[in-house]
mmCIF file of C-alpha atoms and ligand atoms in Angstrom:
data_model
loop_
_atom_site.group_PDB
_atom_site.id
_atom_site.type_symbol
_atom_site.label_atom_id
_atom_site.label_comp_id
_atom_site.label_asym_id
_atom_site.label_seq_id
_atom_site.Cartn_x
_atom_site.Cartn_y
_atom_site.Cartn_z
ATOM 1 C CA MET A 26 -5.101 6.907 25.642
ATOM 2 C CA THR A 27 -5.049 4.237 22.923
ATOM 3 C CA THR A 28 -1.996 2.066 22.301
ATOM 4 C CA ARG A 29 -3.274 0.468 19.112
ATOM 5 C CA PRO A 30 -0.547 -0.659 16.705
ATOM 6 C CA CYS A 31 0.306 0.619 13.240
ATOM 7 C CA LEU A 32 2.235 -1.251 10.553
ATOM 8 C CA ILE A 33 3.640 0.873 7.736
ATOM 9 C CA LEU A 34 4.239 -1.205 4.593
ATOM 10 C CA PHE A 35 6.881 0.744 2.696
ATOM 11 C CA GLY A 36 8.374 -0.051 -0.707
ATOM 12 C CA PRO A 37 8.374 0.791 -4.406
ATOM 13 C CA PRO A 38 5.388 0.265 -6.714
ATOM 14 C CA GLY A 39 4.877 -3.466 -7.226
ATOM 15 C CA SER A 40 6.888 -4.492 -4.175
ATOM 16 C CA GLY A 41 3.877 -6.388 -2.803
ATOM 17 C CA LYS A 42 2.442 -3.888 -0.293
ATOM 18 C CA GLY A 43 -1.175 -4.623 -1.259
ATOM 19 C CA THR A 44 -0.598 -8.387 -1.393
ATOM 20 C CA GLN A 45 0.989 -8.404 2.070
ATOM 21 C CA ALA A 46 -1.629 -6.081 3.587
ATOM 22 C CA LYS A 47 -4.421 -8.399 2.403
ATOM 23 C CA LEU A 48 -2.652 -11.445 3.870
ATOM 24 C CA LEU A 49 -1.862 -9.735 7.188
ATOM 25 C CA ARG A 50 -5.034 -7.782 7.967
ATOM 26 C CA ASP A 51 -7.073 -10.793 9.110
ATOM 27 C CA LYS A 52 -4.185 -12.558 10.829
ATOM 28 C CA LEU A 53 -3.336 -9.431 12.818
ATOM 29 C CA GLY A 54 -6.875 -8.057 13.208
ATOM 30 C CA MET A 55 -5.829 -4.673 11.768
ATOM 31 C CA ALA A 56 -7.627 -2.485 9.190
ATOM 32 C CA HIS A 57 -6.033 -2.229 5.739
ATOM 33 C CA ILE A 58 -5.670 1.414 4.678
ATOM 34 C CA SER A 59 -4.490 1.819 1.079
ATOM 35 C CA THR A 60 -4.326 5.402 -0.185
ATOM 36 C CA GLY A 61 -4.104 4.075 -3.762
ATOM 37 C CA ASP A 62 -7.364 2.094 -3.350
ATOM 38 C CA MET A 63 -9.100 5.095 -1.731
ATOM 39 C CA LEU A 64 -8.021 7.372 -4.575
ATOM 40 C CA ARG A 65 -9.112 4.824 -7.217
ATOM 41 C CA GLU A 66 -12.566 4.635 -5.580
ATOM 42 C CA ARG A 67 -12.855 8.406 -5.801
ATOM 43 C CA VAL A 68 -11.755 8.374 -9.452
ATOM 44 C CA VAL A 69 -14.430 5.801 -10.374
ATOM 45 C CA LEU A 70 -17.117 8.088 -8.906
ATOM 46 C CA ALA A 71 -15.620 11.223 -10.501
ATOM 47 C CA LYS A 72 -15.688 9.586 -13.942
ATOM 48 C CA GLN A 73 -19.388 8.761 -13.705
ATOM 49 C CA GLU A 74 -21.693 10.727 -15.967
ATOM 50 C CA GLY A 75 -22.852 13.982 -14.358
ATOM 51 C CA SER A 76 -20.133 14.015 -11.690
ATOM 52 C CA THR A 77 -19.070 17.524 -10.634
ATOM 53 C CA ASP A 78 -16.075 16.260 -8.637
ATOM 54 C CA GLU A 79 -13.378 18.320 -10.397
ATOM 55 C CA LEU A 80 -10.779 17.350 -7.798
ATOM 56 C CA GLY A 81 -11.538 13.658 -8.437
ATOM 57 C CA LYS A 82 -11.047 14.229 -12.173
ATOM 58 C CA ALA A 83 -7.718 15.970 -11.507
ATOM 59 C CA VAL A 84 -6.656 13.012 -9.320
ATOM 60 C CA ALA A 85 -7.459 10.638 -12.221
ATOM 61 C CA ALA A 86 -5.136 12.575 -14.538
ATOM 62 C CA ILE A 87 -2.292 12.597 -11.996
ATOM 63 C CA MET A 88 -2.579 8.859 -11.334
ATOM 64 C CA GLN A 89 -2.622 8.054 -15.043
ATOM 65 C CA SER A 90 0.601 10.027 -15.514
ATOM 66 C CA GLY A 91 2.388 8.168 -12.701
ATOM 67 C CA GLY A 92 2.789 11.266 -10.494
ATOM 68 C CA LEU A 93 1.777 11.783 -6.863
ATOM 69 C CA VAL A 94 -1.445 13.368 -5.645
ATOM 70 C CA SER A 95 -1.172 16.400 -3.324
ATOM 71 C CA ASP A 96 -0.012 15.905 0.266
ATOM 72 C CA GLU A 97 -2.920 17.995 1.520
ATOM 73 C CA LEU A 98 -5.563 15.702 0.010
ATOM 74 C CA VAL A 99 -3.873 12.445 1.023
ATOM 75 C CA ASN A 100 -3.035 13.575 4.572
ATOM 76 C CA LYS A 101 -6.647 14.575 5.219
ATOM 77 C CA MET A 102 -7.903 11.247 3.809
ATOM 78 C CA VAL A 103 -5.633 9.248 6.120
ATOM 79 C CA GLU A 104 -6.296 11.355 9.216
ATOM 80 C CA ASP A 105 -10.036 10.757 8.763
ATOM 81 C CA ARG A 106 -9.646 7.086 7.860
ATOM 82 C CA ILE A 107 -7.651 6.056 10.947
ATOM 83 C CA GLU A 108 -10.486 7.336 13.137
ATOM 84 C CA GLN A 109 -13.013 4.916 11.589
ATOM 85 C CA PRO A 110 -14.246 2.166 13.936
ATOM 86 C CA ASP A 111 -12.559 -0.685 12.024
ATOM 87 C CA ALA A 112 -9.151 0.912 12.722
ATOM 88 C CA ALA A 113 -9.716 1.001 16.485
ATOM 89 C CA ASN A 114 -7.640 -2.165 17.025
ATOM 90 C CA GLY A 115 -4.819 -1.079 14.766
ATOM 91 C CA PHE A 116 -4.164 -0.445 11.082
ATOM 92 C CA ILE A 117 -1.846 -1.256 8.208
ATOM 93 C CA LEU A 118 -0.755 1.680 6.023
ATOM 94 C CA ASP A 119 -0.178 0.658 2.379
ATOM 95 C CA GLY A 120 1.225 3.373 0.090
ATOM 96 C CA TYR A 121 1.433 6.077 2.767
ATOM 97 C CA PRO A 122 3.521 8.042 3.707
ATOM 98 C CA ARG A 123 5.001 8.671 0.276
ATOM 99 C CA THR A 124 6.641 12.090 0.691
ATOM 100 C CA VAL A 125 8.663 13.662 3.495
ATOM 101 C CA ALA A 126 5.762 16.075 4.170
ATOM 102 C CA GLN A 127 3.375 13.115 4.586
ATOM 103 C CA ALA A 128 5.859 11.363 6.902
ATOM 104 C CA GLN A 129 6.168 14.491 9.066
ATOM 105 C CA LEU A 130 2.400 14.829 9.413
ATOM 106 C CA LEU A 131 2.013 11.109 10.164
ATOM 107 C CA ASP A 132 4.788 11.241 12.777
ATOM 108 C CA CYS A 133 2.884 13.980 14.652
ATOM 109 C CA VAL A 134 -0.380 12.012 14.456
ATOM 110 C CA LEU A 135 1.165 8.697 15.600
ATOM 111 C CA LYS A 136 3.131 10.225 18.464
ATOM 112 C CA GLY A 137 0.218 12.458 19.479
ATOM 113 C CA LYS A 138 -2.023 9.398 19.779
ATOM 114 C CA LYS A 139 0.743 7.196 21.264
ATOM 115 C CA ILE A 140 0.280 4.642 18.480
ATOM 116 C CA ARG A 141 2.970 1.924 18.495
ATOM 117 C CA THR A 142 4.437 1.750 15.008
ATOM 118 C CA VAL A 143 6.651 -0.586 13.002
ATOM 119 C CA VAL A 144 7.863 -0.029 9.450
ATOM 120 C CA VAL A 145 8.411 -2.938 7.037
ATOM 121 C CA TYR A 146 10.523 -2.073 4.004
ATOM 122 C CA LEU A 147 9.815 -4.486 1.138
ATOM 123 C CA LYS A 148 12.954 -4.618 -1.012
ATOM 124 C CA VAL A 149 12.433 -5.754 -4.608
ATOM 125 C CA ASP A 150 14.667 -5.480 -7.661
ATOM 126 C CA TYR A 151 13.338 -2.970 -10.244
ATOM 127 C CA ASN A 152 13.486 -5.510 -13.097
ATOM 128 C CA VAL A 153 11.262 -7.812 -11.061
ATOM 129 C CA ILE A 154 8.850 -4.914 -10.459
ATOM 130 C CA ILE A 155 8.490 -4.102 -14.160
ATOM 131 C CA ALA A 156 7.812 -7.764 -14.974
ATOM 132 C CA ARG A 157 5.360 -8.100 -12.081
ATOM 133 C CA LEU A 158 3.278 -5.040 -12.877
ATOM 134 C CA SER A 159 2.854 -5.960 -16.535
ATOM 135 C CA GLY A 160 1.353 -9.264 -15.334
ATOM 136 C CA ARG A 161 -0.800 -7.921 -12.499
ATOM 137 C CA ARG A 162 -4.543 -8.510 -12.573
ATOM 138 C CA GLN A 163 -7.088 -7.336 -10.004
ATOM 139 C CA CYS A 164 -10.679 -8.220 -9.203
ATOM 140 C CA PRO A 165 -12.841 -5.078 -9.575
ATOM 141 C CA THR A 166 -15.363 -6.487 -7.087
ATOM 142 C CA CYS A 167 -13.396 -7.862 -4.106
ATOM 143 C CA GLY A 168 -9.931 -6.369 -4.806
ATOM 144 C CA ALA A 169 -8.104 -9.755 -4.883
ATOM 145 C CA LEU A 170 -4.688 -9.488 -6.548
ATOM 146 C CA TYR A 171 -3.288 -11.959 -9.068
ATOM 147 C CA SER A 172 -0.249 -12.332 -11.235
ATOM 148 C CA VAL A 173 -0.380 -14.074 -14.615
ATOM 149 C CA SER A 174 2.897 -15.842 -13.794
ATOM 150 C CA ALA A 175 3.306 -16.266 -10.011
ATOM 151 C CA ASN A 176 -0.246 -16.321 -8.673
ATOM 152 C CA SER A 177 -2.710 -16.927 -11.464
ATOM 153 C CA PRO A 178 -6.432 -17.561 -10.914
ATOM 154 C CA VAL A 179 -7.786 -21.082 -11.428
ATOM 155 C CA VAL A 180 -9.699 -19.926 -14.538
ATOM 156 C CA SER A 181 -7.708 -17.473 -16.658
ATOM 157 C CA GLU A 182 -8.797 -13.804 -16.136
ATOM 158 C CA VAL A 183 -11.595 -14.749 -13.689
ATOM 159 C CA CYS A 184 -11.588 -14.068 -9.922
ATOM 160 C CA ASP A 185 -11.407 -17.261 -7.804
ATOM 161 C CA TYR A 186 -13.629 -15.728 -5.096
ATOM 162 C CA ASP A 187 -16.543 -14.119 -6.942
ATOM 163 C CA GLY A 188 -16.215 -14.960 -10.646
ATOM 164 C CA SER A 189 -15.712 -11.318 -11.766
ATOM 165 C CA LYS A 190 -13.671 -10.666 -14.896
ATOM 166 C CA LEU A 191 -10.222 -9.448 -13.816
ATOM 167 C CA ILE A 192 -8.946 -6.012 -14.886
ATOM 168 C CA VAL A 193 -5.553 -4.435 -15.638
ATOM 169 C CA ARG A 194 -4.843 -1.195 -13.752
ATOM 170 C CA ASP A 195 -4.620 1.936 -15.975
ATOM 171 C CA ASP A 196 -1.216 2.832 -14.527
ATOM 172 C CA ASP A 197 0.384 -0.591 -15.131
ATOM 173 C CA ARG A 198 1.415 0.263 -18.708
ATOM 174 C CA GLU A 199 5.215 0.141 -18.894
ATOM 175 C CA GLU A 200 5.704 3.873 -19.638
ATOM 176 C CA VAL A 201 3.578 4.800 -16.592
ATOM 177 C CA VAL A 202 5.363 2.237 -14.394
ATOM 178 C CA LEU A 203 8.669 3.937 -15.275
ATOM 179 C CA GLN A 204 7.225 7.317 -14.207
ATOM 180 C CA ARG A 205 5.958 5.780 -10.951
ATOM 181 C CA LEU A 206 9.440 4.397 -10.251
ATOM 182 C CA LYS A 207 10.919 7.872 -10.907
ATOM 183 C CA ALA A 208 8.430 9.411 -8.474
ATOM 184 C CA TYR A 209 9.369 6.726 -5.945
ATOM 185 C CA GLU A 210 13.102 7.450 -6.312
ATOM 186 C CA SER A 211 12.813 11.226 -6.040
ATOM 187 C CA GLN A 212 9.917 11.711 -3.592
ATOM 188 C CA THR A 213 9.307 8.463 -1.686
ATOM 189 C CA ALA A 214 12.710 6.810 -1.112
ATOM 190 C CA PRO A 215 13.838 9.732 1.171
ATOM 191 C CA VAL A 216 10.885 8.940 3.473
ATOM 192 C CA LEU A 217 12.728 5.908 4.853
ATOM 193 C CA ASP A 218 15.540 8.038 6.343
ATOM 194 C CA CYS A 219 12.953 10.460 7.652
ATOM 195 C CA LEU A 220 11.151 7.638 9.505
ATOM 196 C CA LYS A 221 14.469 6.286 10.810
ATOM 197 C CA SER A 222 15.451 9.709 12.154
ATOM 198 C CA ALA A 223 12.057 10.017 13.820
ATOM 199 C CA GLY A 224 12.914 6.843 15.789
ATOM 200 C CA TYR A 225 10.729 4.194 14.092
ATOM 201 C CA ARG A 226 11.894 0.594 13.983
ATOM 202 C CA ILE A 227 12.458 -0.481 10.358
ATOM 203 C CA PHE A 228 12.455 -4.161 9.317
ATOM 204 C CA ASP A 229 14.061 -4.844 5.931
ATOM 205 C CA VAL A 230 12.261 -7.720 4.213
ATOM 206 C CA GLN A 231 13.291 -9.289 0.909
ATOM 207 C CA GLY A 232 10.114 -8.912 -1.171
ATOM 208 C CA ASP A 233 11.030 -11.068 -4.158
ATOM 209 C CA LEU A 234 12.307 -14.628 -4.729
ATOM 210 C CA ARG A 235 9.804 -16.066 -2.231
ATOM 211 C CA PRO A 236 6.046 -16.694 -2.335
ATOM 212 C CA PRO A 237 3.837 -14.015 -0.695
ATOM 213 C CA GLN A 238 2.761 -16.367 2.128
ATOM 214 C CA VAL A 239 6.379 -16.950 3.198
ATOM 215 C CA ILE A 240 7.069 -13.207 3.212
ATOM 216 C CA ALA A 241 3.863 -12.602 5.235
ATOM 217 C CA ARG A 242 4.994 -15.124 7.864
ATOM 218 C CA GLU A 243 8.332 -13.317 8.256
ATOM 219 C CA ILE A 244 6.548 -9.960 8.667
ATOM 220 C CA GLU A 245 4.074 -11.442 11.140
ATOM 221 C CA GLU A 246 6.883 -12.871 13.288
ATOM 222 C CA SER A 247 8.736 -9.554 13.322
ATOM 223 C CA ILE A 248 5.591 -7.691 14.315
ATOM 224 C CA GLN A 249 4.682 -10.110 17.058
ATOM 225 C CA ARG A 250 8.194 -9.811 18.496
ATOM 226 C CA GLU A 251 7.886 -6.026 18.404
ATOM 227 C CA PHE A 252 4.305 -5.660 19.652
ATOM 228 C CA GLY A 253 4.372 -8.622 22.023
ATOM 229 C CA THR A 254 2.431 -11.869 21.891
ATOM 230 C CA ALA A 255 -0.837 -10.254 23.012
ATOM 231 C CA ARG A 256 -1.829 -9.915 19.355
ATOM 232 C CA ALA A 257 -0.918 -13.488 18.360
HETATM 233 P P1 LIG B 94 -0.770 2.621 -5.182
HETATM 234 O O1 LIG B 94 -2.045 1.984 -5.488
HETATM 235 O O2 LIG B 94 -0.313 2.742 -3.776
HETATM 236 O O3 LIG B 94 0.333 1.935 -6.072
HETATM 237 P P2 LIG B 94 1.900 1.651 -5.848
HETATM 238 O O4 LIG B 94 2.558 2.138 -4.630
HETATM 239 O O5 LIG B 94 2.486 2.128 -7.119
HETATM 240 O O6 LIG B 94 1.979 0.148 -5.621
HETATM 241 P P3 LIG B 94 1.208 -0.973 -6.346
HETATM 242 O O7 LIG B 94 -0.190 -1.029 -5.854
HETATM 243 O O8 LIG B 94 1.426 -0.855 -7.835
HETATM 244 O O9 LIG B 94 2.051 -2.243 -5.890
HETATM 245 P P4 LIG B 94 2.047 -3.011 -4.521
HETATM 246 O O10 LIG B 94 3.316 -2.710 -3.782
HETATM 247 O O11 LIG B 94 0.763 -2.829 -3.785
HETATM 248 O O12 LIG B 94 2.170 -4.500 -5.085
HETATM 249 P P5 LIG B 94 1.042 -5.640 -5.266
HETATM 250 O O13 LIG B 94 0.807 -6.294 -3.958
HETATM 251 O O14 LIG B 94 -0.114 -5.154 -6.052
HETATM 252 O O15 LIG B 94 -0.779 4.109 -5.792
HETATM 253 C C1 LIG B 94 -1.249 4.364 -7.099
HETATM 254 C C2 LIG B 94 -1.198 5.856 -7.372
HETATM 255 O O16 LIG B 94 -2.048 6.560 -6.439
HETATM 256 C C3 LIG B 94 0.171 6.528 -7.201
HETATM 257 O O17 LIG B 94 0.957 6.393 -8.377
HETATM 258 C C4 LIG B 94 -0.224 7.985 -6.911
HETATM 259 O O18 LIG B 94 -0.611 8.654 -8.081
HETATM 260 C C5 LIG B 94 -1.459 7.809 -6.034
HETATM 261 N N1 LIG B 94 -1.131 7.724 -4.594
HETATM 262 C C6 LIG B 94 -1.349 6.637 -3.780
HETATM 263 N N2 LIG B 94 -0.938 6.904 -2.525
HETATM 264 C C7 LIG B 94 -0.455 8.185 -2.547
HETATM 265 C C8 LIG B 94 0.137 9.009 -1.558
HETATM 266 N N3 LIG B 94 0.333 8.582 -0.295
HETATM 267 N N4 LIG B 94 0.536 10.255 -1.922
HETATM 268 C C9 LIG B 94 0.353 10.713 -3.179
HETATM 269 N N5 LIG B 94 -0.193 9.970 -4.181
HETATM 270 C C10 LIG B 94 -0.599 8.711 -3.863
HETATM 271 O O19 LIG B 94 1.884 -6.694 -6.165
HETATM 272 C C11 LIG B 94 2.204 -6.389 -7.509
HETATM 273 C C12 LIG B 94 2.122 -7.678 -8.360
HETATM 274 O O20 LIG B 94 3.119 -8.584 -7.899
HETATM 275 C C13 LIG B 94 0.773 -8.424 -8.232
HETATM 276 O O21 LIG B 94 0.464 -9.005 -9.479
HETATM 277 C C14 LIG B 94 1.065 -9.527 -7.202
HETATM 278 O O22 LIG B 94 0.227 -10.682 -7.400
HETATM 279 C C15 LIG B 94 2.528 -9.826 -7.487
HETATM 280 N N6 LIG B 94 3.276 -10.262 -6.307
HETATM 281 C C16 LIG B 94 3.203 -9.729 -5.047
HETATM 282 N N7 LIG B 94 4.060 -10.379 -4.219
HETATM 283 C C17 LIG B 94 4.694 -11.327 -4.975
HETATM 284 C C18 LIG B 94 5.688 -12.309 -4.690
HETATM 285 N N8 LIG B 94 6.230 -12.450 -3.467
HETATM 286 N N9 LIG B 94 6.110 -13.097 -5.704
HETATM 287 C C19 LIG B 94 5.589 -12.977 -6.977
HETATM 288 N N10 LIG B 94 4.628 -12.079 -7.307
HETATM 289 C C20 LIG B 94 4.186 -11.255 -6.314
HETATM 290 MG MG1 LIG B 95 -0.985 -1.642 -4.089
#
C-alpha cells in the first residue's frame, strides 16, 4: 500500500496557491494538480471551432461568472489525475477541495489509499487579494505567474522563460473577483472545518506581507517536519 504524501494548498482566490505550488513541486518532488488549470485547458479546447464539447462550453460560462463547477465533474477529474504516473511520489492539490462534498469524497480517497496529508491554509487579507488579482499576469505557454507590482517580468508583459506575451485571466475582472470571493465565503470556507474534523493537520501560513520564496520556505519546513526528513 502506498504512503505517498499529499499537500492541500487551501485559501481564497489570489492567496498564492498556484505561486506556492509551482515553487514547491520541484523542491518536494510532488506533482502539481490544479483543478483551475485543468478546467481552463478544457475550456480552451471547447472554444475551438467545431468543438462539440457542450460540457466544456458550460464550464467556460460558469468560470466567467465566478461560480463553481459541479462537484461530480471536478471529483472525477481529480480521482483520475492522482493515479497518473507523475503523482506516484506525492501530489500538491491547488484549488481542491472547494466544497464540503468535494472534501468528503477526497477524505475517503486519501484514507482509502493511506495517503499522508497536510493542509496549508494561506491567509490573505481580501483587500490585498483584489489588488493582486487586478495585477496578475500569466504566461499562456509555460504557466509562469507574475504580478505587475510584486513580481514583474524583466520585460513588461513578456514571459522571462519563453518570451510569450503575457495574458490576463478572464475571471480577474473586479466584478468577477467579487463573485469568486462570495463563492469562497459561502461554499469553500466551510471546507476547513470539515478537514479539521476529519483529523487532518492544518498549518496556518500568513500569505501576504512576505515574498513568495519566504512563504515557500516556511511551508517546506512545516511539511518536512510532518512527513519526516526522508523527502528533504
Ligand atoms: P482557480 O484557478 O483555482 O482560481 P482561484 O482559487 O480563484 O485562485 P487563483 O488561481 O485566482 O489564485 P491563487 O491562489 O492560485 O493565487 P496566485 O498564485 O495566482 O479556479 C478558477 C475557477 O475554476 C473557479 O472560480 C471555479 O469556477 C473553477 N474551479 C476550480 N477548481 C474548482 C473546484 N475544485 N470546484 C469547482 N470549481 C472549480 O497569485 C495571485 C497573484 O498574486 C499573482 O499575480 C501572484 O504573482 C501574486 N502573488 C502570489 N504570492 C504573492 C506574494 N507573497 N506577494 C505578492 N504577490 C504575490
Ligand atoms: Mg491559481
